Tab-separated table of C-alpha atoms in Angstrom:
chain	number	residue	atom	x	y	z
G	231	MET	CA	-4.136	55.373	-7.727
G	232	LYS	CA	-0.959	56.310	-7.404
G	233	ARG	CA	-0.121	53.077	-4.573
G	234	TYR	CA	-1.606	50.806	-7.207
G	235	ARG	CA	0.351	51.507	-9.772
G	236	LEU	CA	3.497	51.210	-7.572
G	237	LEU	CA	2.047	47.728	-6.675
G	238	ALA	CA	1.223	47.026	-10.462
G	239	VAL	CA	4.936	47.601	-11.519
G	240	SER	CA	6.221	45.780	-8.524
G	241	GLY	CA	4.281	42.558	-9.417
G	242	ILE	CA	5.043	42.666	-12.534
G	243	GLY	CA	8.266	43.014	-11.551
G	244	VAL	CA	8.313	40.000	-9.443
G	245	VAL	CA	6.540	38.300	-12.123
G	246	ALA	CA	9.173	38.505	-14.998
G	247	VAL	CA	12.443	38.025	-12.430
G	248	LEU	CA	10.597	34.382	-11.824
G	249	VAL	CA	10.024	33.920	-15.481
G	250	GLY	CA	13.702	34.361	-15.786
G	251	VAL	CA	14.652	32.129	-13.458
G	252	LEU	CA	12.562	29.210	-14.527
G	253	LEU	CA	13.640	29.921	-18.151
G	254	PHE	CA	17.211	30.270	-17.637
G	255	GLY	CA	17.524	27.843	-14.875
G	256	ASN	CA	15.918	25.257	-17.092
G	257	LEU	CA	17.755	25.982	-20.189
G	258	ASN	CA	21.147	26.114	-18.075
G	259	GLY	CA	20.427	22.285	-17.097
G	260	ASN	CA	19.704	21.387	-21.022
G	261	LEU	CA	23.127	23.135	-22.253
G	262	VAL	CA	25.736	20.598	-22.952
G	263	TYR	CA	29.253	22.181	-23.014
G	264	TYR	CA	32.510	20.436	-23.862
G	265	LEU	CA	35.936	20.838	-24.406
G	266	THR	CA	38.206	20.584	-26.737
G	267	PRO	CA	41.724	18.598	-26.390
G	268	ASP	CA	43.487	21.962	-26.486
G	269	GLU	CA	40.998	23.707	-23.586
G	270	ALA	CA	41.448	20.011	-21.978
G	271	LEU	CA	44.978	20.139	-21.982
G	272	ALA	CA	45.526	23.760	-20.495
G	273	LYS	CA	43.097	23.043	-17.916
G	274	HIS	CA	44.136	19.325	-16.814
G	275	ALA	CA	44.773	21.180	-13.515
G	276	ASP	CA	41.718	22.094	-12.820
G	277	TYR	CA	39.691	19.031	-13.474
G	278	ALA	CA	41.116	16.284	-10.889
G	279	GLU	CA	41.354	12.741	-11.393
G	280	GLY	CA	37.560	11.838	-11.282
G	281	ARG	CA	36.093	15.022	-11.859
G	282	ARG	CA	34.081	14.009	-15.174
G	283	PHE	CA	33.422	16.502	-18.134
G	284	GLN	CA	33.526	16.340	-21.954
G	285	LEU	CA	36.076	16.297	-24.856
G	286	GLY	CA	35.364	16.738	-28.239
G	287	GLY	CA	37.087	16.724	-31.326
G	288	PHE	CA	37.659	15.108	-34.552
G	289	ILE	CA	39.325	11.069	-33.926
G	290	ARG	CA	42.508	11.162	-35.603
G	291	PRO	CA	42.886	8.391	-38.158
G	292	GLY	CA	44.565	5.004	-37.842
G	293	SER	CA	44.437	5.655	-34.278
G	294	ASP	CA	41.500	3.593	-33.238
G	295	ARG	CA	42.477	-0.094	-32.491
G	296	ARG	CA	40.441	-2.447	-29.952
G	297	THR	CA	41.774	-3.553	-26.779
G	298	ALA	CA	40.753	-6.021	-24.106
G	299	ASP	CA	40.047	-2.825	-22.010
G	300	GLY	CA	38.028	-1.533	-24.576
G	301	LEU	CA	38.480	0.925	-27.672
G	302	THR	CA	41.489	3.383	-28.037
G	303	PHE	CA	41.636	6.433	-29.774
G	304	VAL	CA	43.263	9.790	-30.051
G	305	VAL	CA	40.825	12.844	-30.536
G	306	THR	CA	42.678	16.404	-31.698
G	307	SER	CA	41.225	19.408	-31.992
G	308	GLU	CA	41.497	19.514	-35.703
G	309	VAL	CA	42.450	17.352	-38.771
G	310	ARG	CA	46.044	18.004	-38.937
G	311	PRO	CA	48.564	15.975	-37.670
G	312	ASP	CA	50.012	18.839	-35.409
G	313	SER	CA	47.080	19.778	-33.268
G	314	ALA	CA	46.421	19.132	-30.001
G	315	ALA	CA	45.905	15.377	-29.196
G	316	VAL	CA	44.506	13.680	-26.201
G	317	VAL	CA	44.038	9.797	-26.022
G	318	VAL	CA	41.053	7.978	-25.318
G	319	LEU	CA	40.423	5.081	-23.777
G	320	HIS	CA	36.283	4.217	-24.519
G	321	THR	CA	35.167	1.210	-21.930
G	322	GLY	CA	31.366	2.359	-22.634
G	323	PRO	CA	29.097	0.790	-26.092
G	324	VAL	CA	30.723	2.483	-29.146
G	325	ALA	CA	28.179	4.840	-31.506
G	326	GLN	CA	27.087	2.824	-34.582
G	327	LEU	CA	28.757	5.715	-36.708
G	328	PHE	CA	31.879	5.671	-35.009
G	329	GLN	CA	34.680	5.984	-37.490
G	330	PRO	CA	38.577	7.903	-38.108
G	331	GLY	CA	38.251	11.377	-39.109
G	332	ILE	CA	34.567	12.582	-38.025
G	333	GLY	CA	33.782	14.113	-35.175
G	334	VAL	CA	32.919	12.970	-31.570
G	335	VAL	CA	32.239	14.248	-27.747
G	336	VAL	CA	32.990	11.564	-25.201
G	337	GLU	CA	32.379	12.146	-21.783
G	338	GLY	CA	34.372	10.645	-18.397
G	339	SER	CA	37.507	11.573	-16.780
G	340	TRP	CA	41.384	11.888	-16.570
G	341	ARG	CA	43.789	8.954	-15.699
G	342	GLY	CA	47.096	10.541	-15.749
G	343	THR	CA	47.554	11.167	-19.119
G	344	GLU	CA	44.901	9.517	-20.321
G	345	PHE	CA	40.889	10.167	-20.656
G	346	LEU	CA	38.590	7.384	-20.083
G	347	SER	CA	35.267	7.509	-21.152
G	348	ASP	CA	32.056	5.445	-21.287
G	349	THR	CA	30.141	7.638	-22.751
G	350	MET	CA	29.868	8.401	-26.462
G	351	ILE	CA	28.396	10.965	-28.935
G	352	VAL	CA	29.486	11.022	-32.751
G	353	LYS	CA	28.808	14.163	-34.486
G	354	HIS	CA	27.839	13.589	-38.112
G	355	ASP	CA	26.001	15.842	-40.744
G	356	GLU	CA	22.335	16.511	-41.482
G	357	ASN	CA	22.720	15.000	-44.969
G	358	TYR	CA	21.030	11.168	-45.445
G	359	ARG	CA	22.575	8.881	-47.489
G	360	PRO	CA	20.959	5.423	-48.221
G	361	PRO	CA	22.755	2.564	-48.093
G	362	GLY	CA	23.948	1.293	-51.930
G	363	PRO	CA	22.189	-1.843	-53.166
G	364	THR	CA	23.346	-5.280	-51.935
G	365	PRO	CA	23.394	-7.836	-55.132
G	366	GLN	CA	20.302	-10.567	-54.725
G	367	PRO	CA	21.344	-13.602	-55.560
G	368	GLY	CA	20.414	-14.818	-58.850
G	369	PRO	CA	18.368	-17.919	-59.637
G	370	GLY	CA	21.616	-20.145	-60.036
G	371	GLY	CA	23.098	-18.377	-56.755
G	372	ASP	CA	25.172	-15.725	-59.035
G	373	PRO	CA	24.839	-12.048	-57.633
G	374	ARG	CA	22.820	-9.908	-60.226
């Protein structure tokens, strides 16, 4: 009887380890980490040019402009003007909700002191606001 108990406890232990490995192994693959501009600047030496990572922060108001290469803007850790900032050159598709002052996560790599990205995710809140009513033209062409 004692031998069966030892086998049962060992079997339960093996099953628990397998479930843990499967659960946390798959969970870790689905987690998304990003560095703030403070962390990215501090770890710049750890992320050599070409090593991809995600950078997240707020788009500094007034810093976005379109160029021939894509969209250039500044990502800051906080909305304050004295917070750490990284210049981003984005060459991929621009998110529809992209606008200054909101949170953004971009994926790419360093190119010198500039961050070159090709993937963009915009952070927004869960509150839905329907677009305002658009004026419909009246019978004479005048908006109602």
